Coordinates of C-alpha atoms and ligand atoms in Angstrom, one line a residue:
Chain A
M285 CA 187.1 80.7 123.5
R286 CA 187.1 77.9 120.9
R287 CA 184.7 75.8 122.9
G288 CA 182.5 78.8 123.1
L289 CA 182.5 79.3 119.4
D290 CA 181.8 75.6 118.8
H291 CA 179.0 75.8 121.2
K292 CA 177.5 78.8 119.4
L293 CA 177.8 77.0 116.1
V294 CA 176.1 73.9 117.4
H295 CA 173.4 76.0 118.9
W296 CA 172.8 78.0 115.7
G297 CA 172.7 74.7 113.7
K298 CA 170.2 73.2 116.1
R299 CA 167.9 76.2 115.9
N300 CA 168.1 76.9 112.2
L301 CA 168.8 73.6 110.5
F302 CA 167.5 70.9 112.8
P303 CA 164.6 72.2 114.9
N304 CA 162.4 69.2 114.1
I305 CA 162.4 66.0 112.0
A306 CA 160.9 67.4 108.8
Q307 CA 163.1 70.5 108.8
S308 CA 166.2 68.3 109.5
M309 CA 165.4 66.0 106.6
I310 CA 165.1 69.0 104.3
S311 CA 168.4 70.5 105.7
I312 CA 170.2 67.2 105.1
L313 CA 168.9 66.9 101.6
M314 CA 169.9 70.5 100.8
L315 CA 173.4 69.9 102.3
I316 CA 173.9 66.8 100.1
I317 CA 172.7 68.6 97.0
G318 CA 174.9 71.6 97.8
C319 CA 178.0 69.6 98.3
G320 CA 177.3 67.5 95.2
L321 CA 177.0 70.7 93.1
L322 CA 180.1 72.2 94.6
Y323 CA 182.0 69.0 93.9
L324 CA 180.9 69.0 90.2
I325 CA 181.7 72.6 89.7
M326 CA 185.1 72.3 91.3
N327 CA 185.8 69.2 89.3
W328 CA 184.8 70.9 86.0
F329 CA 186.3 74.3 86.6
L330 CA 189.5 73.5 88.5
I331 CA 190.5 69.9 88.9
N332 CA 189.9 68.7 85.4
A333 CA 190.2 72.0 83.7
V334 CA 192.7 72.5 80.9
W335 CA 194.7 75.7 81.5
K336 CA 197.3 75.2 78.8
G337 CA 197.2 73.4 75.5
D338 CA 195.2 73.4 72.3
S339 CA 191.7 72.4 71.5
S340 CA 192.5 68.7 71.1
A341 CA 193.9 68.6 74.7
C342 CA 190.7 70.3 75.7
R343 CA 188.6 67.7 74.0
E344 CA 190.3 64.9 75.8
A345 CA 189.9 66.4 79.2
S346 CA 186.5 66.3 80.9
G347 CA 186.8 69.8 82.6
A348 CA 186.5 73.3 81.4
C349 CA 188.6 74.5 78.5
L350 CA 190.2 77.6 80.0
S351 CA 192.7 77.8 77.2
F352 CA 189.8 78.6 74.9
I353 CA 189.1 81.7 77.1
R354 CA 192.9 82.5 77.1
E355 CA 192.8 82.3 73.3
K356 CA 189.6 84.3 72.8
Y357 CA 189.1 86.7 75.6
L358 CA 190.5 89.7 73.7
Y359 CA 188.1 88.9 70.8
I360 CA 185.1 88.4 73.1
L361 CA 185.9 91.6 75.1
F362 CA 186.7 93.9 72.2
G363 CA 185.5 92.2 69.0
V364 CA 187.5 93.1 65.8
Y365 CA 188.6 96.5 67.1
P366 CA 192.0 97.1 65.6
R367 CA 194.5 95.5 68.0
E368 CA 197.0 98.4 67.7
H369 CA 194.4 100.8 69.0
L370 CA 193.1 98.5 71.8
W371 CA 194.3 100.9 74.5
R372 CA 191.5 103.3 73.5
P373 CA 188.5 101.1 74.5
I374 CA 190.5 99.9 77.5
V375 CA 191.1 103.5 78.7
G376 CA 187.4 104.2 78.0
L377 CA 186.3 101.3 80.1
I378 CA 188.6 102.3 82.9
L379 CA 187.2 105.8 82.8
W380 CA 183.7 104.3 83.2
I381 CA 184.8 102.3 86.2
I382 CA 186.5 105.3 87.9
F383 CA 183.3 107.3 87.2
W384 CA 181.2 104.6 88.7
F385 CA 183.1 104.7 92.0
H386 CA 182.9 108.5 91.9
F387 CA 179.2 108.4 91.1
T388 CA 178.3 105.9 93.9
K389 CA 179.7 108.2 96.6
K390 CA 176.9 110.2 98.1
K391 CA 178.9 113.4 98.5
N392 CA 179.2 113.5 94.7
W393 CA 175.5 113.6 94.1
N394 CA 175.0 117.1 92.8
K395 CA 174.2 119.0 89.7
S396 CA 177.8 118.6 88.4
L397 CA 176.9 115.0 87.5
L398 CA 174.7 116.4 84.8
L399 CA 177.8 117.8 83.2
K400 CA 180.2 115.0 84.1
F401 CA 178.1 112.2 82.7
P402 CA 177.7 113.6 79.1
T403 CA 181.4 114.8 79.2
L404 CA 182.6 111.3 80.0
F405 CA 180.3 110.0 77.3
F406 CA 181.9 112.2 74.7
I407 CA 185.4 111.3 75.8
Y408 CA 184.4 107.7 75.5
Y409 CA 182.9 108.1 72.1
F410 CA 185.9 110.1 71.0
L411 CA 188.2 107.3 72.2
L412 CA 186.3 104.7 70.3
S413 CA 185.8 106.5 67.1
G414 CA 189.0 108.6 66.9
G415 CA 189.5 111.9 65.1
W416 CA 191.3 115.0 66.3
G417 CA 194.6 113.3 66.1
L418 CA 193.5 109.7 66.9
S419 CA 193.3 107.6 63.9
P420 CA 189.6 107.0 63.1
V421 CA 188.1 103.6 63.7
E422 CA 184.8 103.1 61.9
N423 CA 182.0 101.9 64.1
H424 CA 181.4 98.6 62.3
L425 CA 184.7 97.5 63.8
W426 CA 183.4 98.3 67.3
G427 CA 182.4 95.3 69.4
G428 CA 182.3 93.4 72.6
L429 CA 182.1 95.1 76.0
P430 CA 182.8 98.7 74.8
L431 CA 179.8 98.4 72.4
T432 CA 177.6 97.0 75.1
I433 CA 178.6 99.8 77.5
L434 CA 178.0 102.4 74.7
L435 CA 174.6 101.1 73.9
S436 CA 173.4 100.9 77.5
T437 CA 174.9 104.1 78.9
V438 CA 173.6 106.3 76.0
G439 CA 170.4 104.3 76.2
I440 CA 170.0 105.2 79.9
L441 CA 171.3 108.8 79.5
V442 CA 168.7 109.6 76.9
S443 CA 165.7 107.3 77.6
Y444 CA 165.5 108.0 81.4
P445 CA 164.8 111.8 80.9
L446 CA 162.6 110.9 77.9
G447 CA 160.7 108.5 80.1
I448 CA 160.2 111.3 82.7
L449 CA 158.8 113.6 80.1
L450 CA 156.5 110.8 78.8
A451 CA 155.3 110.1 82.3
L452 CA 154.5 113.8 82.9
G453 CA 152.8 113.9 79.5
R454 CA 150.7 110.9 80.3
R455 CA 149.4 112.7 83.4
S456 CA 148.8 115.9 81.6
K457 CA 145.2 117.3 81.7
S458 CA 145.4 118.1 78.1
K459 CA 144.1 115.2 76.1
L460 CA 145.9 116.4 73.1
L461 CA 149.1 115.5 74.9
S462 CA 148.1 112.6 77.0
Y463 CA 146.4 110.5 74.4
P464 CA 149.3 110.3 72.0
V465 CA 151.6 109.5 74.9
V466 CA 149.4 106.7 76.1
C467 CA 149.2 105.3 72.6
Y468 CA 153.0 105.5 72.3
I469 CA 153.7 103.8 75.6
E470 CA 151.1 101.0 75.1
L471 CA 152.3 100.4 71.5
I472 CA 155.9 100.1 72.5
R473 CA 155.1 97.9 75.5
G474 CA 153.1 95.6 73.3
V475 CA 155.9 94.9 70.9
P476 CA 159.1 93.0 71.6
L477 CA 162.4 94.9 71.4
I478 CA 163.7 92.4 68.9
S479 CA 161.0 93.4 66.4
I480 CA 161.7 97.1 66.9
L481 CA 165.3 96.4 66.2
F482 CA 164.4 94.5 63.1
M483 CA 162.1 97.3 62.0
S484 CA 164.8 99.9 62.5
S485 CA 167.4 98.0 60.6
V486 CA 165.4 96.3 57.9
M487 CA 162.2 98.2 57.3
L488 CA 163.3 101.8 58.0
P489 CA 165.8 101.8 55.1
L490 CA 163.0 100.7 52.7
F491 CA 161.1 103.9 53.5
L492 CA 164.1 106.3 53.5
P493 CA 165.6 107.6 50.3
N494 CA 168.5 105.5 49.1
D495 CA 171.2 108.2 49.6
L496 CA 170.1 108.8 53.2
N497 CA 172.2 106.2 54.9
I498 CA 171.9 106.4 58.6
D499 CA 174.3 104.0 60.2
K500 CA 173.2 100.7 61.8
L501 CA 174.6 101.4 65.2
F502 CA 172.7 104.7 65.4
R503 CA 169.5 103.0 64.4
A504 CA 169.9 100.3 67.0
Q505 CA 170.6 102.9 69.6
V506 CA 167.5 104.9 68.7
A507 CA 165.4 101.7 68.9
I508 CA 166.8 100.9 72.3
I509 CA 166.1 104.4 73.5
L510 CA 162.5 104.5 72.2
F511 CA 161.9 101.1 73.7
S512 CA 163.2 101.7 77.2
A513 CA 161.8 105.2 77.4
A514 CA 158.3 103.7 77.5
Y515 CA 159.3 101.4 80.4
F516 CA 160.9 104.2 82.3
A517 CA 157.8 106.3 81.7
E518 CA 155.6 103.7 83.5
V519 CA 158.0 103.4 86.3
V520 CA 158.1 107.1 86.9
R521 CA 154.4 107.4 86.6
G522 CA 154.1 104.9 89.4
G523 CA 156.2 107.3 91.5
L524 CA 154.1 110.3 90.5
Q525 CA 150.9 108.5 91.5
S526 CA 152.3 107.5 94.9
L527 CA 152.6 111.1 96.0
P528 CA 149.6 112.5 97.9
P529 CA 147.9 115.2 95.8
G530 CA 148.5 117.7 98.7
Q531 CA 152.1 118.1 97.6
E532 CA 151.2 119.5 94.2
E533 CA 148.4 121.6 95.7
A534 CA 150.8 123.1 98.3
A535 CA 153.3 123.9 95.6
K536 CA 150.7 125.5 93.4
A537 CA 149.2 127.4 96.3
L538 CA 152.6 129.0 96.9
G539 CA 152.6 130.3 93.4
L540 CA 155.0 127.9 91.7
N541 CA 154.3 127.3 88.1
Y542 CA 154.0 123.8 86.5
L543 CA 157.6 123.4 85.7
Q544 CA 158.8 124.6 89.1
T545 CA 156.3 122.4 90.9
Q546 CA 157.5 119.3 89.0
M547 CA 161.2 120.1 89.2
Y548 CA 161.4 121.1 92.9
V549 CA 158.5 119.3 94.6
I550 CA 157.1 116.4 92.7
L551 CA 160.0 114.8 90.8
P552 CA 162.5 114.8 93.6
Q553 CA 160.1 112.8 95.7
A554 CA 158.6 110.6 93.0
L555 CA 161.9 109.5 91.4
V556 CA 163.3 108.5 94.8
Q557 CA 160.1 106.5 95.6
V558 CA 160.7 104.3 92.5
I559 CA 164.5 103.7 92.7
P560 CA 164.2 99.9 92.9
P561 CA 162.0 99.5 89.8
T562 CA 164.1 102.2 88.0
V563 CA 167.3 100.3 88.6
N564 CA 165.4 97.1 87.7
T565 CA 164.5 98.6 84.3
M566 CA 168.1 99.8 83.8
I567 CA 169.4 96.3 84.5
G568 CA 166.9 94.9 82.1
M569 CA 167.8 97.4 79.5
F570 CA 171.5 96.7 80.0
K571 CA 170.9 93.0 79.3
D572 CA 168.5 93.7 76.5
T573 CA 171.2 95.4 74.5
S574 CA 172.5 91.9 73.7
L575 CA 169.6 91.6 71.3
V576 CA 171.4 93.8 68.8
I577 CA 173.0 90.6 67.7
V578 CA 170.0 90.0 65.5
I579 CA 170.9 93.0 63.3
A580 CA 174.6 91.8 63.2
L581 CA 176.1 94.2 65.7
F582 CA 178.7 92.4 67.7
D583 CA 178.2 93.4 71.3
L584 CA 179.6 91.3 74.1
M585 CA 177.0 88.6 73.4
G586 CA 177.7 88.8 69.7
T587 CA 181.4 88.4 70.0
A588 CA 181.0 85.5 72.3
K589 CA 178.8 83.8 69.9
S590 CA 181.0 84.4 66.9
S591 CA 184.1 83.3 68.8
L592 CA 182.5 79.8 68.7
T593 CA 182.6 79.7 64.9
D594 CA 186.4 79.5 64.8
A595 CA 187.0 76.1 63.1
S596 CA 190.0 75.2 65.2
W597 CA 188.1 75.8 68.5
L598 CA 184.7 74.3 67.9
G599 CA 182.5 73.2 70.7
F600 CA 183.4 75.3 73.7
S601 CA 180.2 77.2 73.9
I602 CA 179.7 76.6 77.6
E603 CA 183.0 78.2 78.4
A604 CA 182.3 81.2 76.2
Y605 CA 178.8 81.7 77.6
I606 CA 179.9 81.4 81.2
F607 CA 182.6 83.9 80.5
V608 CA 180.2 86.6 79.2
A609 CA 177.5 85.6 81.8
L610 CA 180.1 86.4 84.5
I611 CA 180.8 89.8 83.0
Y612 CA 177.1 90.6 82.7
F613 CA 176.6 89.4 86.3
I614 CA 179.4 91.5 87.7
I615 CA 178.0 94.7 86.1
C616 CA 174.4 94.0 87.1
F617 CA 175.5 93.1 90.6
F618 CA 177.1 96.5 91.1
M619 CA 174.0 98.2 89.6
G620 CA 171.9 96.3 92.1
R621 CA 174.2 97.2 95.0
F622 CA 174.0 100.8 93.9
S623 CA 170.2 100.6 94.0
Q624 CA 170.2 99.4 97.6
Q625 CA 172.7 102.1 98.6
V626 CA 170.6 104.9 97.0
E627 CA 167.5 103.5 98.7
Y628 CA 169.2 103.5 102.0
E629 CA 170.5 107.0 101.6
F630 CA 167.1 108.3 100.7
K631 CA 165.1 106.3 103.1
L632 CA 162.2 108.5 103.8
S633 CA 160.0 107.8 106.7
K634 CA 156.7 106.3 105.7
E635 CA 155.0 109.1 107.6
R636 CA 154.0 111.9 105.2
S637 CA 153.9 115.5 106.4
Chain B
M5 CA 139.9 142.3 98.7
I6 CA 138.0 139.1 97.7
K7 CA 134.8 139.2 95.8
V8 CA 132.9 136.1 94.9
T9 CA 129.9 136.6 92.6
K10 CA 127.3 134.1 91.6
L11 CA 129.7 131.2 92.0
N12 CA 128.4 127.8 90.9
K13 CA 130.3 124.6 90.9
W14 CA 129.5 121.1 90.0
F15 CA 131.4 117.8 90.5
D16 CA 130.0 116.0 87.5
D17 CA 126.3 116.4 88.2
F18 CA 126.6 117.1 91.9
H19 CA 126.0 120.8 92.6
V20 CA 128.5 121.6 95.3
L21 CA 128.4 125.4 95.4
K22 CA 125.1 127.1 94.7
N23 CA 125.1 130.7 93.7
I24 CA 127.6 131.9 96.3
N25 CA 128.0 135.7 96.8
L26 CA 130.6 136.9 99.2
S27 CA 132.6 140.0 99.6
I28 CA 135.5 140.2 102.0
Q29 CA 137.2 143.5 102.9
K30 CA 140.9 144.1 103.6
G31 CA 141.7 143.2 107.2
E32 CA 138.6 141.3 107.8
R33 CA 138.7 137.9 109.6
V34 CA 136.0 135.5 108.4
V35 CA 135.3 132.1 109.8
V36 CA 133.4 129.6 107.7
C37 CA 131.7 126.7 109.3
G38 CA 129.1 124.1 108.5
P39 CA 128.4 120.4 108.4
S40 CA 130.8 118.0 106.7
G41 CA 130.3 118.0 102.9
S42 CA 128.6 121.4 102.8
G43 CA 131.2 122.7 100.4
K44 CA 133.5 124.8 102.7
S45 CA 136.7 123.4 101.4
T46 CA 135.6 123.7 97.9
L47 CA 134.6 127.3 98.4
I48 CA 138.0 128.4 99.7
R49 CA 139.8 126.3 97.2
C50 CA 138.0 128.2 94.4
M51 CA 139.5 131.4 95.8
N52 CA 143.0 130.4 94.6
Y53 CA 141.7 128.3 91.8
L54 CA 143.0 125.0 93.2
E55 CA 139.4 124.0 92.3
E56 CA 138.0 125.0 88.9
F57 CA 134.4 126.4 88.8
Q58 CA 131.9 126.5 86.0
E59 CA 129.9 129.7 86.6
G60 CA 130.3 133.0 88.3
S61 CA 133.5 134.8 89.2
V62 CA 136.1 135.1 91.9
A63 CA 138.1 138.3 92.0
I64 CA 141.2 139.0 94.2
E65 CA 141.9 142.7 94.6
G66 CA 139.7 143.5 91.6
K67 CA 141.5 140.9 89.4
S68 CA 139.2 138.3 88.1
I69 CA 140.7 134.8 88.3
L70 CA 139.1 133.5 85.2
D71 CA 140.4 136.5 83.2
S72 CA 144.0 136.0 84.3
L73 CA 144.3 132.3 84.1
E74 CA 147.6 132.7 82.1
E75 CA 149.2 134.2 85.2
I76 CA 147.2 132.4 87.9
E77 CA 150.6 131.8 89.6
K78 CA 150.8 135.6 90.2
I79 CA 147.5 135.6 92.0
R80 CA 148.3 132.5 94.0
Q81 CA 151.6 134.2 95.2
D82 CA 149.5 136.7 97.0
V83 CA 147.0 134.2 98.5
G84 CA 148.5 132.1 101.2
M85 CA 146.9 128.7 102.0
V86 CA 147.2 126.4 105.0
F87 CA 145.9 122.9 104.6
Q88 CA 144.4 120.4 107.0
H89 CA 147.2 117.9 106.4
F90 CA 150.0 120.6 106.4
N91 CA 151.4 119.4 103.1
L92 CA 155.0 120.3 103.9
F93 CA 157.6 119.0 101.5
P94 CA 159.1 116.0 103.2
H95 CA 162.3 116.0 101.1
L96 CA 163.2 119.5 102.2
T97 CA 164.3 120.8 105.6
I98 CA 162.0 123.1 107.4
L99 CA 164.1 126.1 106.3
E100 CA 164.1 124.9 102.7
N101 CA 160.4 124.5 102.9
L102 CA 160.2 128.2 103.7
T103 CA 162.7 129.5 101.2
L104 CA 161.7 127.5 98.2
A105 CA 158.9 129.6 96.9
P106 CA 160.4 133.0 97.7
T107 CA 163.6 132.2 95.9
L108 CA 161.9 130.6 92.9
V109 CA 159.1 133.0 92.3
R110 CA 159.9 136.2 94.0
N111 CA 163.5 136.2 92.9
I112 CA 164.8 136.9 96.4
S113 CA 168.4 136.0 97.0
K114 CA 169.0 132.8 99.0
D115 CA 170.4 134.7 102.0
D116 CA 167.6 137.2 102.2
A117 CA 165.1 134.4 101.9
K118 CA 166.8 132.6 104.8
T119 CA 166.9 135.6 107.0
K120 CA 163.3 136.2 106.4
A121 CA 162.4 132.6 106.9
M122 CA 164.2 132.6 110.3
E123 CA 162.2 135.6 111.3
Y124 CA 158.9 133.9 110.6
L125 CA 160.1 130.7 112.2
S126 CA 160.8 132.5 115.4
K127 CA 157.5 134.2 115.1
V128 CA 155.8 130.8 115.2
K129 CA 158.3 129.8 117.9
I130 CA 160.1 126.9 116.2
S131 CA 163.4 128.5 114.9
S132 CA 165.3 125.8 116.7
E133 CA 163.9 123.2 114.3
A134 CA 165.0 125.0 111.2
N135 CA 167.3 122.2 109.9
K136 CA 165.1 119.3 110.8
Y137 CA 163.0 117.5 108.2
P138 CA 159.2 117.7 108.5
N139 CA 158.7 114.1 109.7
Q140 CA 161.0 114.8 112.6
I141 CA 158.6 117.3 114.2
S142 CA 155.2 117.1 115.8
G143 CA 151.9 117.9 114.1
G144 CA 151.4 121.2 115.8
Q145 CA 154.9 122.2 114.8
K146 CA 154.2 121.1 111.2
Q147 CA 151.2 123.3 111.0
R148 CA 153.0 126.3 112.4
V149 CA 155.8 125.7 109.8
A150 CA 153.1 125.5 107.1
I151 CA 151.7 128.9 108.3
A152 CA 155.2 130.4 108.3
R153 CA 155.8 129.0 104.8
S154 CA 152.8 130.9 103.5
L155 CA 153.8 134.0 105.3
C156 CA 157.2 134.0 103.7
M157 CA 155.5 134.9 100.5
N158 CA 154.0 138.1 102.0
P159 CA 150.5 137.1 101.1
K160 CA 147.7 139.7 101.1
V161 CA 145.2 137.2 102.4
M162 CA 145.5 133.9 104.1
L163 CA 143.1 130.9 103.6
F164 CA 142.9 128.2 106.2
D165 CA 141.2 124.9 105.6
E166 CA 140.5 123.2 109.0
P167 CA 144.1 123.9 110.1
T168 CA 143.6 122.2 113.5
S169 CA 141.3 119.3 112.7
A170 CA 144.1 116.8 112.0
L171 CA 145.9 117.7 115.3
D172 CA 146.0 116.0 118.6
P173 CA 143.9 118.1 121.1
E174 CA 147.0 119.3 123.1
M175 CA 148.5 120.8 119.9
V176 CA 145.4 122.7 118.8
K177 CA 146.1 125.6 121.1
E178 CA 149.6 126.4 119.9
V179 CA 148.3 126.7 116.3
L180 CA 145.3 128.8 117.2
E181 CA 147.6 131.1 119.2
V182 CA 149.7 131.7 116.0
M183 CA 146.5 132.4 114.0
T184 CA 145.2 134.7 116.7
D185 CA 148.5 136.7 116.6
L186 CA 148.2 136.9 112.9
A187 CA 144.7 138.2 113.1
K188 CA 145.8 140.9 115.6
E189 CA 148.4 142.1 113.1
G190 CA 145.6 142.8 110.7
M191 CA 146.0 140.0 108.2
T192 CA 143.0 139.3 106.0
M193 CA 142.0 135.8 106.9
I194 CA 139.4 133.3 105.8
C195 CA 139.3 130.3 108.1
V196 CA 137.3 127.1 107.7
T197 CA 137.2 125.8 111.3
H198 CA 135.0 124.3 113.9
E199 CA 137.0 125.9 116.8
M200 CA 134.1 128.1 118.0
G201 CA 136.1 129.6 120.8
F202 CA 138.5 130.9 118.2
A203 CA 135.7 132.1 116.0
R204 CA 134.0 134.0 118.8
E205 CA 137.3 135.7 119.8
V206 CA 138.8 136.5 116.5
A207 CA 136.2 136.6 113.7
D208 CA 134.6 139.7 112.4
R209 CA 132.0 137.6 110.6
I210 CA 131.0 134.0 110.7
I211 CA 129.6 132.3 107.7
F212 CA 127.5 129.2 108.0
M213 CA 127.2 126.9 105.0
D214 CA 125.0 124.0 104.3
H215 CA 124.4 122.0 101.1
G216 CA 126.5 124.3 99.1
E217 CA 124.7 127.5 100.2
I218 CA 125.6 130.3 102.5
I219 CA 122.8 130.1 105.1
A220 CA 124.0 132.8 107.5
D221 CA 126.7 135.5 107.5
L222 CA 126.7 137.2 110.9
P223 CA 129.0 138.9 113.4
P224 CA 129.9 136.5 116.2
D225 CA 127.7 137.7 119.0
Q226 CA 124.6 137.5 116.8
F227 CA 125.8 134.2 115.3
F228 CA 126.1 132.5 118.7
D229 CA 123.5 134.3 120.8
R230 CA 120.7 135.2 118.4
P231 CA 120.8 132.6 115.5
D232 CA 117.7 133.2 113.4
N233 CA 117.9 130.2 111.1
P234 CA 116.6 126.8 112.1
R235 CA 119.4 124.9 110.3
L236 CA 122.0 127.1 112.0
K237 CA 120.3 126.5 115.4
E238 CA 120.4 122.8 114.9
F239 CA 124.1 122.9 113.9
L240 CA 125.0 125.0 116.9
S241 CA 123.1 122.8 119.2
Q242 CA 125.2 119.9 117.9
I243 CA 128.7 121.4 118.2
L244 CA 128.4 123.6 121.3
Ligands
ATP906 N1 137.0 115.8 93.7 C1 135.7 115.6 94.0 N2 134.9 114.9 93.2 C2 133.6 114.7 93.5 N3 133.0 115.1 94.6 C3 133.7 115.9 95.5 C4 135.1 116.2 95.2 N4 135.6 116.9 96.2 C5 134.6 117.1 97.1 N5 133.5 116.5 96.6 C6 132.1 116.5 97.3 O1 131.7 117.8 97.4 C7 131.1 118.0 98.6 C8 131.7 119.2 99.3 O2 133.1 118.8 99.6 P1 133.9 119.8 100.6 O3 135.3 119.1 100.7 O4 133.9 121.1 100.0 O5 133.1 119.7 101.9 P2 133.5 120.3 103.3 O6 132.4 121.3 103.7 O7 134.9 120.9 103.3 O8 133.5 119.1 104.3 P3 134.5 118.6 105.4 O9 134.0 119.3 106.7 O10 134.3 117.1 105.5 O11 135.9 119.0 105.0 C9 131.2 116.7 99.4 O12 130.0 116.1 99.4 C10 132.2 115.9 98.7 O13 131.9 114.6 98.7
MG907 MG1 136.9 120.3 104.1

């Protein structure tokens, strides 16, 4: 058995790594580089890392300062949320994780999600903000991962349907409807999110009467929604255009009205067609929420950045950024996995009927 | 049943339909033929307003389409249409394809719609495929499903746009058989087709179109045996 396995391995290596001289040179080079990198990372992250001890111990060592993370992880994850109420965002995040596993099971994909998703959102919001028996926590104290999750889930929940409406509007025969939609989409796509955030937080208050004080978080959320709706609209439009016109004609010929045609015939096909770019946009949007740092909201990125300003722990930015990068990566990874799963489930034969 | 009066249609400045007058009685079977690009599809697509037109009128059972654009869906519900490329909904099963419109627009209960759908499926001889998806069945089967889908709406008239021309030759027959059965039951039918055997057997009238005009409108025997128009003669000599 062992010999057989060895043999197979050798065979595989011969075929894939060393089929000829040029390929072999590249393979050897890549192996050397790979091992070198692995060695450096292990060295930094494990062997020379400081697990315990204060910042001076960290500065003497050449490895990662993991005690910085131990010291700051609560702050990076939850910002200045009152420590005595920390269970609330934690429960909220756990609920999202449970929902995620529920959501990614195919047997749960039905209309009840339309109810579950908003319900979960309201529970989450209630946990963060308090009221009805929970002591209130004002939203300028929210921060870290819960804030990132809030901005991105609400963002997706609202901007995706909005994007669908915009896409339908853009394809409308009525110029009165399609022109403004085209203008909106092109305008938004031509402007960076960061400037929309600035506008919403700096310029909008200048135009509004003084006593009308809409809170900053809300304005940032609206900016994010308006921004990503334009992107979703274009993604969905791609899906709509990929359908043969016969589909709409057949639905019309059966006597379905516009709304029924879109709801039951066009959108179910079009949205499935564009799952990969849709999830792509969602991932992009999730990461883009980190830009709210420019209007002094402390989302995950913001707390990481401000954790670096602690005078007794200066200079550990690499550790902090790798820590948040890992969190972003894990979440994006699962979103990407989900995209592949959905695509697989809905795999429609290329052949059109 | 269907009355087309002085119908004119342009695609930009291309005059596709030129002053078409046509009247079809209840129970009549009309075959429309003519060279490619002569406007056959456009004409029958005007009859359920899948295609807009600029001049003239089309009336279904005395109701002018242009006067009732607000409830154009109502008219379309009574006018079945079968397409060259079937246009089944690939995301729905065969059965769901058949029950979608009746449940949505006729307010029939799901169960009743299913029972009726199964009836029509067995009529077109594919009830065994009810739970398959459209891309799992053959072209001939697809077209029969498409016919059944239209029939589920209890249409007063059926429009066919070259229902067999996208099919492999061995499947043409099964679709024509279904259409012939339908004709025998007295369904009002307008068929664009080049199946001249079918036309001779089933049609009450055959209409020949060329360059957007109706050149001839004759009963089959006269159409095939005593064509009186040079363009029609030429067309017949090409396809027979
Ligand atoms: N959407 C459109 N825009 C512009 N021209 C069109 C359009 N649809 C059809 N035409 C033109 O109108 C003419 C008539 O088209 P139509 O489809 O009615 O012909 P047909 O008789 O059905 O031909 P075929 O046998 O090829 O189906 C053709 O010359 C075609 O090129
Ligand atoms: Mg045609």
